[in-house]
């Protein structure tokens, strides 16, 4: 763990050297998600509510989506860059070092520019939390935190899958963007809005609905089954299966040669 | 030549299309739900918005992009070779960008638009309401493409002055996307804001032709929008030329 913080410090210092460029990249990230926010704000302003959810409650979803993805991107961007490590042989070097592979890939790269997005998402979340008409109790607060953690775990798991598939294809499969960025796009609204089919796919295939729709309902509507509040734990399950895939991939890996 | 060049990246194109299709579908589902619940607050017909979103996803590579290549040329000095060629730099880059955008967009739009037209009501893309709207859409798309390339050229011109064009590019992309109708179609902007944004050059890229397609722009509004497109294309080309010529004069190629 101490070594990990060493990595973090190193990465941060290397970013801090190019201060202006770092600032611009942060600003770029910030603007990108801010325009998305303005877009959804204009829509909600015009229509007021969607599918029985108020504007503030939708913002809660929006904040959740951006918070989870940016947190995952910040910590797991080593996995997003993974195809490069395979093709330039960095991964072979990692294999001969006496440390865990996951740990080394994690330490390879951290994208601090995403923090600007994370901060913005946190502000939006705060608006949703305060204005969403939820009467907060300790149990509900725990559910809410579980939602954030579960969402982050799912997106992180997707990055791991992306990297693990590289063991077989040797190059990045851009198709995974459907799940990561498409997932974020979809999570901006309560998933129930999209109808039964979508809800089923994103409950059982990639459990986005488990960290967003069902627990959100327990926060808002009385009379939901109590165990819906625990569904964000499915994120942990998903993350675990992604790790298994990664293990399987590592065992299958034959180097790309020198 | 350029067309064949970009055709090589088929795998990237296929996955790009799948992503675009999913994005389009998710967006349209939201707009359909909004329409069902609050039809009175809808600024246009539903079909016009559905077509708008599909066309936008199909032609994404045509309008809402700024290519990296020319920026790279400025930063790494490749521009020196370009200057050795007995061609006008503005004309050459303009043609290159135009061809690149068209080939990438044409390759992606056909399967995507075909697939989207197979979707059931009200999610699918449908033919424009009149033949006239269809023809005018093509005209307007051409004009919009000129505006899009011209905006890109202005940014390349500005790239000579900063040497840190990446920052400019990200900021510009956000603006392009938002004010061009990439985040939400421009008719959804609040009254007052919308009128102002429609005047900007960004609205003259994809917003105008896609509204024409849905039959939302007719009569006087159509003539006004088309003339605005011509105006922006001409003005931005002139500005880009000026910037490029000025930038060239102060350009220093550093070392070999």
GROMACS .gro file of C-alpha atoms in nm:
model
  514
    1UNK     CA    1   0.000   0.000   0.000
    2UNK     CA    2   0.284   0.237   0.080
    3UNK     CA    3   0.431   0.164  -0.259
    4UNK     CA    4   0.098   0.254  -0.420
    5UNK     CA    5   0.102   0.597  -0.261
    6UNK     CA    6   0.457   0.636  -0.382
    7UNK     CA    7   0.324   0.573  -0.734
    8UNK     CA    8   0.047   0.824  -0.680
    9UNK     CA    9   0.290   1.087  -0.566
   10UNK     CA   10   0.519   1.023  -0.861
   11UNK     CA   11   0.233   1.052  -1.110
   12UNK     CA   12   0.111   1.367  -0.950
   13UNK     CA   13   0.453   1.527  -0.960
   14UNK     CA   14   0.495   1.444  -1.326
   15UNK     CA   15   0.163   1.611  -1.399
   16UNK     CA   16   0.250   1.912  -1.188
   17UNK     CA   17   0.560   1.985  -1.394
   18UNK     CA   18   0.355   2.082  -1.698
   19UNK     CA   19   0.123   2.301  -1.504
   20UNK     CA   20  -0.034   2.494  -1.790
   21UNK     CA   21  -0.099   2.187  -1.999
   22UNK     CA   22  -0.243   2.010  -1.696
   23UNK     CA   23  -0.472   2.303  -1.632
   24UNK     CA   24  -0.592   2.307  -1.991
   25UNK     CA   25  -0.664   1.937  -1.990
   26UNK     CA   26  -0.857   1.972  -1.665
   27UNK     CA   27  -1.053   2.260  -1.813
   28UNK     CA   28  -1.126   2.054  -2.123
   29UNK     CA   29  -1.255   1.762  -1.917
   30UNK     CA   30  -1.459   1.999  -1.708
   31UNK     CA   31  -1.618   2.172  -2.006
   32UNK     CA   32  -1.703   1.844  -2.175
   33UNK     CA   33  -1.908   1.722  -1.884
   34UNK     CA   34  -2.038   2.069  -1.808
   35UNK     CA   35  -2.194   2.100  -2.153
   36UNK     CA   36  -2.355   1.759  -2.099
   37UNK     CA   37  -2.491   1.889  -1.773
   38UNK     CA   38  -2.624   2.205  -1.938
   39UNK     CA   39  -2.793   1.989  -2.199
   40UNK     CA   40  -2.978   1.777  -1.946
   41UNK     CA   41  -3.054   2.090  -1.744
   42UNK     CA   42  -3.220   2.255  -2.044
   43UNK     CA   43  -3.426   1.944  -2.109
   44UNK     CA   44  -3.538   1.908  -1.748
   45UNK     CA   45  -3.610   2.278  -1.733
   46UNK     CA   46  -3.839   2.247  -2.032
   47UNK     CA   47  -4.020   1.927  -1.938
   48UNK     CA   48  -4.002   1.930  -1.558
   49UNK     CA   49  -3.999   1.555  -1.495
   50UNK     CA   50  -3.955   1.221  -1.668
   51UNK     CA   51  -4.109   0.885  -1.588
   52UNK     CA   52  -4.232   1.008  -1.250
   53UNK     CA   53  -3.888   1.132  -1.142
   54UNK     CA   54  -3.839   1.501  -1.067
   55UNK     CA   55  -3.558   1.704  -1.219
   56UNK     CA   56  -3.353   1.687  -0.899
   57UNK     CA   57  -3.388   1.312  -0.883
   58UNK     CA   58  -3.269   1.280  -1.242
   59UNK     CA   59  -2.971   1.498  -1.152
   60UNK     CA   60  -2.894   1.245  -0.882
   61UNK     CA   61  -2.866   0.982  -1.155
   62UNK     CA   62  -2.660   1.213  -1.373
   63UNK     CA   63  -2.423   1.284  -1.084
   64UNK     CA   64  -2.399   0.916  -1.002
   65UNK     CA   65  -2.310   0.828  -1.362
   66UNK     CA   66  -2.039   1.091  -1.392
   67UNK     CA   67  -1.904   1.034  -1.044
   68UNK     CA   68  -1.862   0.659  -1.092
   69UNK     CA   69  -1.708   0.682  -1.437
   70UNK     CA   70  -1.464   0.961  -1.348
   71UNK     CA   71  -1.358   0.788  -1.029
   72UNK     CA   72  -1.298   0.467  -1.222
   73UNK     CA   73  -1.115   0.654  -1.500
   74UNK     CA   74  -0.895   0.831  -1.249
   75UNK     CA   75  -0.778   0.517  -1.072
   76UNK     CA   76  -0.801   0.261  -1.352
   77UNK     CA   77  -0.665   0.453  -1.649
   78UNK     CA   78  -0.368   0.216  -1.648
   79UNK     CA   79  -0.611  -0.043  -1.778
   80UNK     CA   80  -0.752   0.194  -2.037
   81UNK     CA   81  -0.396   0.229  -2.174
   82UNK     CA   82  -0.332  -0.141  -2.149
   83UNK     CA   83  -0.317  -0.227  -2.523
   84UNK     CA   84  -0.006  -0.010  -2.540
   85UNK     CA   85   0.167  -0.205  -2.263
   86UNK     CA   86   0.098  -0.529  -2.446
   87UNK     CA   87   0.223  -0.407  -2.782
   88UNK     CA   88   0.539  -0.236  -2.655
   89UNK     CA   89   0.633  -0.518  -2.421
   90UNK     CA   90   0.596  -0.325  -2.094
   91UNK     CA   91   0.369  -0.596  -1.970
   92UNK     CA   92   0.639  -0.861  -2.019
   93UNK     CA   93   0.866  -0.654  -1.800
   94UNK     CA   94   0.598  -0.634  -1.534
   95UNK     CA   95   0.568  -1.010  -1.532
   96UNK     CA   96   0.926  -1.058  -1.419
   97UNK     CA   97   0.894  -0.816  -1.130
   98UNK     CA   98   0.815  -0.954  -0.786
   99UNK     CA   99   0.488  -0.766  -0.742
  100UNK     CA  100   0.128  -0.832  -0.833
  101UNK     CA  101   0.039  -0.761  -1.194
  102UNK     CA  102  -0.286  -0.583  -1.120
  103UNK     CA  103  -0.103  -0.363  -0.878
  104UNK     CA  104   0.163  -0.268  -1.130
  105UNK     CA  105  -0.085  -0.185  -1.406
  106UNK     CA  106  -0.275   0.028  -1.157
  107UNK     CA  107   0.041   0.215  -1.068
  108UNK     CA  108   0.136   0.274  -1.429
  109UNK     CA  109  -0.092   0.562  -1.486
  110UNK     CA  110  -0.339   0.774  -1.297
  111UNK     CA  111  -0.533   1.040  -1.473
  112UNK     CA  112  -0.571   1.331  -1.235
  113UNK     CA  113  -0.740   1.552  -1.492
  114UNK     CA  114  -1.053   1.347  -1.423
  115UNK     CA  115  -1.063   1.499  -1.079
  116UNK     CA  116  -1.217   1.811  -1.232
  117UNK     CA  117  -1.505   1.598  -1.356
  118UNK     CA  118  -1.528   1.419  -1.024
  119UNK     CA  119  -1.558   1.747  -0.841
  120UNK     CA  120  -1.831   1.868  -1.073
  121UNK     CA  121  -2.019   1.540  -1.035
  122UNK     CA  122  -1.994   1.574  -0.657
  123UNK     CA  123  -2.153   1.920  -0.672
  124UNK     CA  124  -2.436   1.792  -0.891
  125UNK     CA  125  -2.484   1.497  -0.658
  126UNK     CA  126  -2.507   1.736  -0.365
  127UNK     CA  127  -2.785   1.926  -0.546
  128UNK     CA  128  -2.969   1.601  -0.602
  129UNK     CA  129  -2.920   1.486  -0.244
  130UNK     CA  130  -3.051   1.812  -0.101
  131UNK     CA  131  -3.332   1.876  -0.348
  132UNK     CA  132  -3.440   1.523  -0.437
  133UNK     CA  133  -3.707   1.508  -0.170
  134UNK     CA  134  -3.545   1.217   0.013
  135UNK     CA  135  -3.593   1.198   0.389
  136UNK     CA  136  -3.246   1.087   0.485
  137UNK     CA  137  -3.186   0.819   0.746
  138UNK     CA  138  -2.866   0.639   0.828
  139UNK     CA  139  -2.974   0.332   0.631
  140UNK     CA  140  -3.058   0.546   0.327
  141UNK     CA  141  -2.725   0.724   0.346
  142UNK     CA  142  -2.553   0.385   0.350
  143UNK     CA  143  -2.751   0.280   0.043
  144UNK     CA  144  -2.647   0.599  -0.132
  145UNK     CA  145  -2.279   0.537  -0.056
  146UNK     CA  146  -2.317   0.179  -0.173
  147UNK     CA  147  -2.460   0.312  -0.501
  148UNK     CA  148  -2.155   0.530  -0.557
  149UNK     CA  149  -1.913   0.249  -0.472
  150UNK     CA  150  -2.105  -0.005  -0.680
  151UNK     CA  151  -2.111   0.226  -0.983
  152UNK     CA  152  -1.739   0.289  -0.957
  153UNK     CA  153  -1.675  -0.085  -0.928
  154UNK     CA  154  -1.880  -0.160  -1.240
  155UNK     CA  155  -1.698   0.095  -1.454
  156UNK     CA  156  -1.365  -0.022  -1.312
  157UNK     CA  157  -1.463  -0.379  -1.393
  158UNK     CA  158  -1.538  -0.274  -1.752
  159UNK     CA  159  -1.188  -0.127  -1.782
  160UNK     CA  160  -1.043  -0.454  -1.653
  161UNK     CA  161  -1.246  -0.650  -1.910
  162UNK     CA  162  -1.117  -0.415  -2.179
  163UNK     CA  163  -0.760  -0.491  -2.071
  164UNK     CA  164  -0.820  -0.863  -2.022
  165UNK     CA  165  -0.961  -0.902  -2.374
  166UNK     CA  166  -0.630  -0.762  -2.502
  167UNK     CA  167  -0.464  -1.086  -2.395
  168UNK     CA  168  -0.660  -1.259  -2.666
  169UNK     CA  169  -0.683  -0.992  -2.936
  170UNK     CA  170  -0.353  -0.812  -2.865
  171UNK     CA  171  -0.520  -0.482  -2.942
  172UNK     CA  172  -0.787  -0.272  -2.777
  173UNK     CA  173  -1.145  -0.349  -2.865
  174UNK     CA  174  -1.307  -0.011  -2.907
  175UNK     CA  175  -1.643  -0.181  -2.893
  176UNK     CA  176  -1.613  -0.170  -2.515
  177UNK     CA  177  -1.691   0.201  -2.545
  178UNK     CA  178  -2.053   0.100  -2.591
  179UNK     CA  179  -2.053  -0.026  -2.235
  180UNK     CA  180  -1.838   0.242  -2.069
  181UNK     CA  181  -1.941   0.564  -2.238
  182UNK     CA  182  -2.272   0.423  -2.354
  183UNK     CA  183  -2.334   0.310  -1.998
  184UNK     CA  184  -2.264   0.657  -1.868
  185UNK     CA  185  -2.497   0.805  -2.128
  186UNK     CA  186  -2.772   0.567  -2.028
  187UNK     CA  187  -2.723   0.613  -1.655
  188UNK     CA  188  -2.799   0.984  -1.686
  189UNK     CA  189  -3.166   0.898  -1.654
  190UNK     CA  190  -3.327   0.640  -1.424
  191UNK     CA  191  -3.288   0.319  -1.623
  192UNK     CA  192  -3.655   0.225  -1.582
  193UNK     CA  193  -3.736   0.508  -1.826
  194UNK     CA  194  -3.602   0.298  -2.114
  195UNK     CA  195  -3.852   0.018  -2.065
  196UNK     CA  196  -3.847  -0.346  -1.955
  197UNK     CA  197  -3.602  -0.486  -2.210
  198UNK     CA  198  -3.326  -0.241  -2.128
  199UNK     CA  199  -3.388  -0.284  -1.760
  200UNK     CA  200  -3.345  -0.662  -1.784
  201UNK     CA  201  -3.027  -0.644  -1.992
  202UNK     CA  202  -2.871  -0.390  -1.757
  203UNK     CA  203  -2.975  -0.580  -1.447
  204UNK     CA  204  -2.835  -0.918  -1.537
  205UNK     CA  205  -2.571  -0.863  -1.808
  206UNK     CA  206  -2.400  -0.548  -1.680
  207UNK     CA  207  -2.567  -0.461  -1.349
  208UNK     CA  208  -2.601  -0.086  -1.400
  209UNK     CA  209  -2.961  -0.095  -1.284
  210UNK     CA  210  -2.859  -0.269  -0.960
  211UNK     CA  211  -2.648   0.027  -0.854
  212UNK     CA  212  -2.885   0.291  -0.985
  213UNK     CA  213  -3.252   0.217  -1.051
  214UNK     CA  214  -3.354  -0.027  -0.776
  215UNK     CA  215  -3.170   0.137  -0.485
  216UNK     CA  216  -3.291   0.478  -0.606
  217UNK     CA  217  -3.646   0.349  -0.581
  218UNK     CA  218  -3.589   0.239  -0.221
  219UNK     CA  219  -3.470   0.591  -0.144
  220UNK     CA  220  -3.773   0.755  -0.306
  221UNK     CA  221  -4.071   0.524  -0.280
  222UNK     CA  222  -4.190   0.355   0.034
  223UNK     CA  223  -4.290  -0.008   0.000
  224UNK     CA  224  -4.006  -0.137  -0.215
  225UNK     CA  225  -3.854  -0.470  -0.112
  226UNK     CA  226  -3.587  -0.391   0.149
  227UNK     CA  227  -3.323  -0.601  -0.020
  228UNK     CA  228  -3.326  -0.370  -0.322
  229UNK     CA  229  -3.115  -0.141  -0.104
  230UNK     CA  230  -2.842  -0.405  -0.099
  231UNK     CA  231  -2.838  -0.461  -0.476
  232UNK     CA  232  -2.539  -0.228  -0.530
  233UNK     CA  233  -2.336  -0.518  -0.393
  234UNK     CA  234  -2.389  -0.671  -0.737
  235UNK     CA  235  -2.121  -0.423  -0.841
  236UNK     CA  236  -1.878  -0.615  -0.622
  237UNK     CA  237  -1.988  -0.940  -0.781
  238UNK     CA  238  -1.938  -0.793  -1.127
  239UNK     CA  239  -1.596  -0.661  -1.032
  240UNK     CA  240  -1.504  -1.004  -0.897
  241UNK     CA  241  -1.597  -1.178  -1.222
  242UNK     CA  242  -1.394  -0.921  -1.415
  243UNK     CA  243  -1.094  -1.008  -1.200
  244UNK     CA  244  -1.149  -1.377  -1.279
  245UNK     CA  245  -1.149  -1.296  -1.649
  246UNK     CA  246  -0.825  -1.104  -1.600
  247UNK     CA  247  -0.664  -1.405  -1.425
  248UNK     CA  248  -0.780  -1.630  -1.704
  249UNK     CA  249  -0.635  -1.387  -1.955
  250UNK     CA  250  -0.297  -1.367  -1.784
  251UNK     CA  251  -0.268  -1.745  -1.792
  252UNK     CA  252  -0.345  -1.743  -2.164
  253UNK     CA  253  -0.105  -1.467  -2.248
  254UNK     CA  254   0.172  -1.536  -2.495
  255UNK     CA  255   0.396  -1.236  -2.540
  256UNK     CA  256   0.390  -1.033  -2.860
  257UNK     CA  257   0.760  -1.107  -2.905
  258UNK     CA  258   1.035  -0.853  -2.920
  259UNK     CA  259  -0.647   0.850  -5.251
  260UNK     CA  260  -0.751   0.982  -4.915
  261UNK     CA  261  -1.075   0.793  -4.936
  262UNK     CA  262  -0.895   0.460  -4.976
  263UNK     CA  263  -0.658   0.556  -4.698
  264UNK     CA  264  -0.929   0.594  -4.438
  265UNK     CA  265  -1.120   0.293  -4.560
  266UNK     CA  266  -0.841   0.080  -4.412
  267UNK     CA  267  -0.958   0.132  -4.057
  268UNK     CA  268  -1.261  -0.088  -4.087
  269UNK     CA  269  -1.257  -0.243  -3.740
  270UNK     CA  270  -1.245   0.099  -3.578
  271UNK     CA  271  -1.531   0.208  -3.801
  272UNK     CA  272  -1.748  -0.089  -3.711
  273UNK     CA  273  -1.706  -0.043  -3.337
  274UNK     CA  274  -1.755   0.330  -3.380
  275UNK     CA  275  -2.082   0.261  -3.555
  276UNK     CA  276  -2.204   0.028  -3.283
  277UNK     CA  277  -2.128   0.291  -3.021
  278UNK     CA  278  -2.302   0.557  -3.227
  279UNK     CA  279  -2.603   0.335  -3.274
  280UNK     CA  280  -2.634   0.272  -2.902
  281UNK     CA  281  -2.593   0.640  -2.819
  282UNK     CA  282  -2.856   0.733  -3.075
  283UNK     CA  283  -3.098   0.474  -2.945
  284UNK     CA  284  -3.058   0.583  -2.583
  285UNK     CA  285  -3.104   0.951  -2.673
  286UNK     CA  286  -3.412   0.882  -2.881
  287UNK     CA  287  -3.571   0.671  -2.609
  288UNK     CA  288  -3.538   0.967  -2.373
  289UNK     CA  289  -3.686   1.208  -2.629
  290UNK     CA  290  -3.974   0.969  -2.695
  291UNK     CA  291  -4.056   0.944  -2.324
  292UNK     CA  292  -4.046   1.323  -2.294
  293UNK     CA  293  -4.281   1.345  -2.591
  294UNK     CA  294  -4.529   1.096  -2.445
  295UNK     CA  295  -4.538   1.271  -2.110
  296UNK     CA  296  -4.523   1.636  -2.215
  297UNK     CA  297  -4.625   1.672  -2.581
  298UNK     CA  298  -4.728   2.034  -2.517
  299UNK     CA  299  -4.372   2.138  -2.426
  300UNK     CA  300  -4.221   1.985  -2.740
  301UNK     CA  301  -4.060   2.244  -2.969
  302UNK     CA  302  -4.099   2.039  -3.292
  303UNK     CA  303  -4.263   1.721  -3.413
  304UNK     CA  304  -4.128   1.398  -3.265
  305UNK     CA  305  -4.025   1.251  -3.601
  306UNK     CA  306  -3.814   1.559  -3.677
  307UNK     CA  307  -3.614   1.508  -3.356
  308UNK     CA  308  -3.573   1.135  -3.415
  309UNK     CA  309  -3.441   1.201  -3.766
  310UNK     CA  310  -3.218   1.477  -3.628
  311UNK     CA  311  -3.054   1.242  -3.379
  312UNK     CA  312  -3.002   0.961  -3.630
  313UNK     CA  313  -2.858   1.190  -3.896
  314UNK     CA  314  -2.630   1.343  -3.636
  315UNK     CA  315  -2.500   1.002  -3.529
  316UNK     CA  316  -2.458   0.899  -3.893
  317UNK     CA  317  -2.269   1.212  -3.995
  318UNK     CA  318  -2.082   1.269  -3.669
  319UNK     CA  319  -1.744   1.241  -3.838
  320UNK     CA  320  -1.845   1.505  -4.089
  321UNK     CA  321  -1.938   1.792  -3.863
  322UNK     CA  322  -1.851   1.754  -3.496
  323UNK     CA  323  -1.480   1.679  -3.526
  324UNK     CA  324  -1.154   1.870  -3.550
  325UNK     CA  325  -0.879   1.661  -3.705
  326UNK     CA  326  -0.551   1.624  -3.522
  327UNK     CA  327  -0.335   1.586  -3.830
  328UNK     CA  328  -0.291   1.952  -3.915
  329UNK     CA  329  -0.225   2.045  -3.553
  330UNK     CA  330   0.042   1.777  -3.539
  331UNK     CA  331   0.194   1.918  -3.855
  332UNK     CA  332   0.225   2.259  -3.692
  333UNK     CA  333   0.375   2.124  -3.370
  334UNK     CA  334   0.619   1.870  -3.511
  335UNK     CA  335   0.728   2.077  -3.808
  336UNK     CA  336   0.587   1.863  -4.089
  337UNK     CA  337   0.431   2.185  -4.208
  338UNK     CA  338   0.774   2.270  -4.351
  339UNK     CA  339   0.736   1.993  -4.609
  340UNK     CA  340   0.390   2.109  -4.693
  341UNK     CA  341   0.525   2.454  -4.762
  342UNK     CA  342   0.778   2.314  -5.008
  343UNK     CA  343   0.498   2.189  -5.228
  344UNK     CA  344   0.394   2.423  -5.505
  345UNK     CA  345   0.039   2.443  -5.374
  346UNK     CA  346  -0.156   2.691  -5.171
  347UNK     CA  347  -0.143   2.564  -4.811
  348UNK     CA  348  -0.496   2.678  -4.727
  349UNK     CA  349  -0.640   2.515  -5.035
  350UNK     CA  350  -0.455   2.193  -4.974
  351UNK     CA  351  -0.551   2.157  -4.608
  352UNK     CA  352  -0.906   2.255  -4.688
  353UNK     CA  353  -0.934   1.987  -4.954
  354UNK     CA  354  -0.768   1.731  -4.728
  355UNK     CA  355  -1.004   1.797  -4.441
  356UNK     CA  356  -1.305   1.799  -4.672
  357UNK     CA  357  -1.211   1.466  -4.825
  358UNK     CA  358  -1.128   1.309  -4.489
  359UNK     CA  359  -1.457   1.411  -4.336
  360UNK     CA  360  -1.658   1.292  -4.635
  361UNK     CA  361  -1.493   0.953  -4.659
  362UNK     CA  362  -1.519   0.880  -4.286
  363UNK     CA  363  -1.879   0.993  -4.273
  364UNK     CA  364  -1.991   0.815  -4.590
  365UNK     CA  365  -1.842   0.487  -4.477
  366UNK     CA  366  -2.019   0.504  -4.142
  367UNK     CA  367  -2.349   0.664  -4.230
  368UNK     CA  368  -2.479   0.406  -4.478
  369UNK     CA  369  -2.496   0.103  -4.243
  370UNK     CA  370  -2.599   0.317  -3.948
  371UNK     CA  371  -2.880   0.496  -4.128
  372UNK     CA  372  -2.997   0.169  -4.284
  373UNK     CA  373  -3.010  -0.002  -3.947
  374UNK     CA  374  -3.188   0.291  -3.787
  375UNK     CA  375  -3.449   0.306  -4.062
  376UNK     CA  376  -3.543  -0.054  -3.980
  377UNK     CA  377  -3.640   0.033  -3.623
  378UNK     CA  378  -4.013   0.037  -3.543
  379UNK     CA  379  -4.218   0.355  -3.498
  380UNK     CA  380  -4.146   0.600  -3.347
  381UNK     CA  381  -3.776   0.518  -3.302
  382UNK     CA  382  -3.669   0.474  -3.663
  383UNK     CA  383  -3.536   0.714  -3.923
  384UNK     CA  384  -3.796   0.796  -4.188
  385UNK     CA  385  -3.772   0.961  -4.528
  386UNK     CA  386  -3.814   1.339  -4.531
  387UNK     CA  387  -4.178   1.452  -4.561
  388UNK     CA  388  -4.134   1.605  -4.907
  389UNK     CA  389  -3.894   1.556  -5.195
  390UNK     CA  390  -3.813   1.925  -5.179
  391UNK     CA  391  -3.702   1.891  -4.815
  392UNK     CA  392  -3.474   1.604  -4.916
  393UNK     CA  393  -3.305   1.799  -5.194
  394UNK     CA  394  -3.265   2.108  -4.978
  395UNK     CA  395  -3.116   1.893  -4.702
  396UNK     CA  396  -2.841   1.785  -4.939
  397UNK     CA  397  -2.770   2.145  -5.039
  398UNK     CA  398  -2.767   2.255  -4.679
  399UNK     CA  399  -2.546   1.964  -4.574
  400UNK     CA  400  -2.292   2.069  -4.833
  401UNK     CA  401  -2.293   2.425  -4.705
  402UNK     CA  402  -2.271   2.298  -4.348
  403UNK     CA  403  -1.969   2.090  -4.438
  404UNK     CA  404  -1.797   2.398  -4.582
  405UNK     CA  405  -1.867   2.585  -4.257
  406UNK     CA  406  -1.736   2.294  -4.050
  407UNK     CA  407  -1.412   2.271  -4.248
  408UNK     CA  408  -1.373   2.649  -4.238
  409UNK     CA  409  -1.408   2.649  -3.857
  410UNK     CA  410  -1.141   2.382  -3.839
  411UNK     CA  411  -0.913   2.591  -4.062
  412UNK     CA  412  -0.955   2.897  -3.840
  413UNK     CA  413  -0.844   2.685  -3.545
  414UNK     CA  414  -0.542   2.555  -3.736
  415UNK     CA  415  -0.458   2.914  -3.817
  416UNK     CA  416  -0.482   3.000  -3.449
  417UNK     CA  417  -0.259   2.701  -3.379
  418UNK     CA  418   0.037   2.888  -3.528
  419UNK     CA  419   0.016   3.147  -3.256
  420UNK     CA  420   0.003   2.926  -2.949
  421UNK     CA  421   0.213   2.613  -3.007
  422UNK     CA  422  -0.011   2.447  -2.748
  423UNK     CA  423  -0.295   2.371  -2.983
  424UNK     CA  424  -0.421   2.072  -2.788
  425UNK     CA  425  -0.579   2.292  -2.525
  426UNK     CA  426  -0.750   2.499  -2.794
  427UNK     CA  427  -0.873   2.186  -2.962
  428UNK     CA  428  -1.043   2.042  -2.653
  429UNK     CA  429  -1.207   2.371  -2.567
  430UNK     CA  430  -1.320   2.420  -2.926
  431UNK     CA  431  -1.458   2.067  -2.944
  432UNK     CA  432  -1.675   2.129  -2.640
  433UNK     CA  433  -1.814   2.448  -2.795
  434UNK     CA  434  -1.864   2.281  -3.131
  435UNK     CA  435  -2.051   1.994  -2.975
  436UNK     CA  436  -2.271   2.202  -2.750
  437UNK     CA  437  -2.357   2.496  -2.975
  438UNK     CA  438  -2.375   2.271  -3.282
  439UNK     CA  439  -2.655   2.067  -3.133
  440UNK     CA  440  -2.446   1.760  -3.052
  441UNK     CA  441  -2.545   1.742  -2.687
  442UNK     CA  442  -2.912   1.823  -2.733
  443UNK     CA  443  -3.074   1.941  -3.058
  444UNK     CA  444  -3.084   2.320  -3.070
  445UNK     CA  445  -3.467   2.347  -3.068
  446UNK     CA  446  -3.455   2.221  -2.707
  447UNK     CA  447  -3.255   2.523  -2.591
  448UNK     CA  448  -3.460   2.769  -2.385
  449UNK     CA  449  -3.622   3.054  -2.577
  450UNK     CA  450  -3.394   3.353  -2.602
  451UNK     CA  451  -3.080   3.142  -2.568
  452UNK     CA  452  -3.186   2.947  -2.874
  453UNK     CA  453  -3.225   3.252  -3.095
  454UNK     CA  454  -2.877   3.373  -3.000
  455UNK     CA  455  -2.716   3.033  -3.050
  456UNK     CA  456  -2.882   2.985  -3.387
  457UNK     CA  457  -2.697   3.286  -3.514
  458UNK     CA  458  -2.355   3.138  -3.428
  459UNK     CA  459  -2.157   2.962  -3.700
  460UNK     CA  460  -2.182   2.634  -3.506
  461UNK     CA  461  -2.556   2.619  -3.572
  462UNK     CA  462  -2.486   2.649  -3.944
  463UNK     CA  463  -2.300   2.318  -3.953
  464UNK     CA  464  -2.535   2.029  -3.885
  465UNK     CA  465  -2.833   2.188  -3.716
  466UNK     CA  466  -2.968   2.362  -4.025
  467UNK     CA  467  -2.967   2.065  -4.266
  468UNK     CA  468  -3.107   1.823  -4.007
  469UNK     CA  469  -3.396   2.054  -3.928
  470UNK     CA  470  -3.460   2.098  -4.298
  471UNK     CA  471  -3.477   1.718  -4.327
  472UNK     CA  472  -3.751   1.694  -4.067
  473UNK     CA  473  -3.952   1.963  -4.248
  474UNK     CA  474  -3.912   2.203  -3.956
  475UNK     CA  475  -3.752   2.478  -4.162
  476UNK     CA  476  -3.962   2.615  -4.447
  477UNK     CA  477  -4.039   2.943  -4.622
  478UNK     CA  478  -3.867   3.254  -4.491
  479UNK     CA  479  -3.688   3.073  -4.207
  480UNK     CA  480  -3.535   2.835  -4.457
  481UNK     CA  481  -3.408   3.111  -4.683
  482UNK     CA  482  -3.265   3.295  -4.381
  483UNK     CA  483  -3.091   2.982  -4.248
  484UNK     CA  484  -2.941   2.897  -4.586
  485UNK     CA  485  -2.812   3.250  -4.640
  486UNK     CA  486  -2.665   3.243  -4.291
  487UNK     CA  487  -2.479   2.926  -4.388
  488UNK     CA  488  -2.341   3.091  -4.703
  489UNK     CA  489  -2.240   3.396  -4.501
  490UNK     CA  490  -2.054   3.195  -4.235
  491UNK     CA  491  -1.881   2.977  -4.491
  492UNK     CA  492  -1.753   3.283  -4.677
  493UNK     CA  493  -1.659   3.480  -4.366
  494UNK     CA  494  -1.478   3.191  -4.197
  495UNK     CA  495  -1.287   3.098  -4.511
  496UNK     CA  496  -1.170   3.457  -4.539
  497UNK     CA  497  -1.071   3.465  -4.171
  498UNK     CA  498  -0.891   3.133  -4.195
  499UNK     CA  499  -0.693   3.246  -4.498
  500UNK     CA  500  -0.591   3.562  -4.320
  501UNK     CA  501  -0.483   3.380  -4.004
  502UNK     CA  502  -0.288   3.121  -4.199
  503UNK     CA  503  -0.106   3.381  -4.407
  504UNK     CA  504  -0.020   3.586  -4.100
  505UNK     CA  505   0.085   3.278  -3.907
  506UNK     CA  506   0.307   3.173  -4.193
  507UNK     CA  507   0.494   3.498  -4.183
  508UNK     CA  508   0.593   3.452  -3.820
  509UNK     CA  509   0.644   3.079  -3.846
  510UNK     CA  510   0.988   2.960  -3.742
  511UNK     CA  511   1.077   2.603  -3.820
  512UNK     CA  512   1.296   2.488  -3.538
  513UNK     CA  513   1.594   2.285  -3.647
  514UNK     CA  514   1.609   1.990  -3.882
   0.00000   0.00000   0.00000
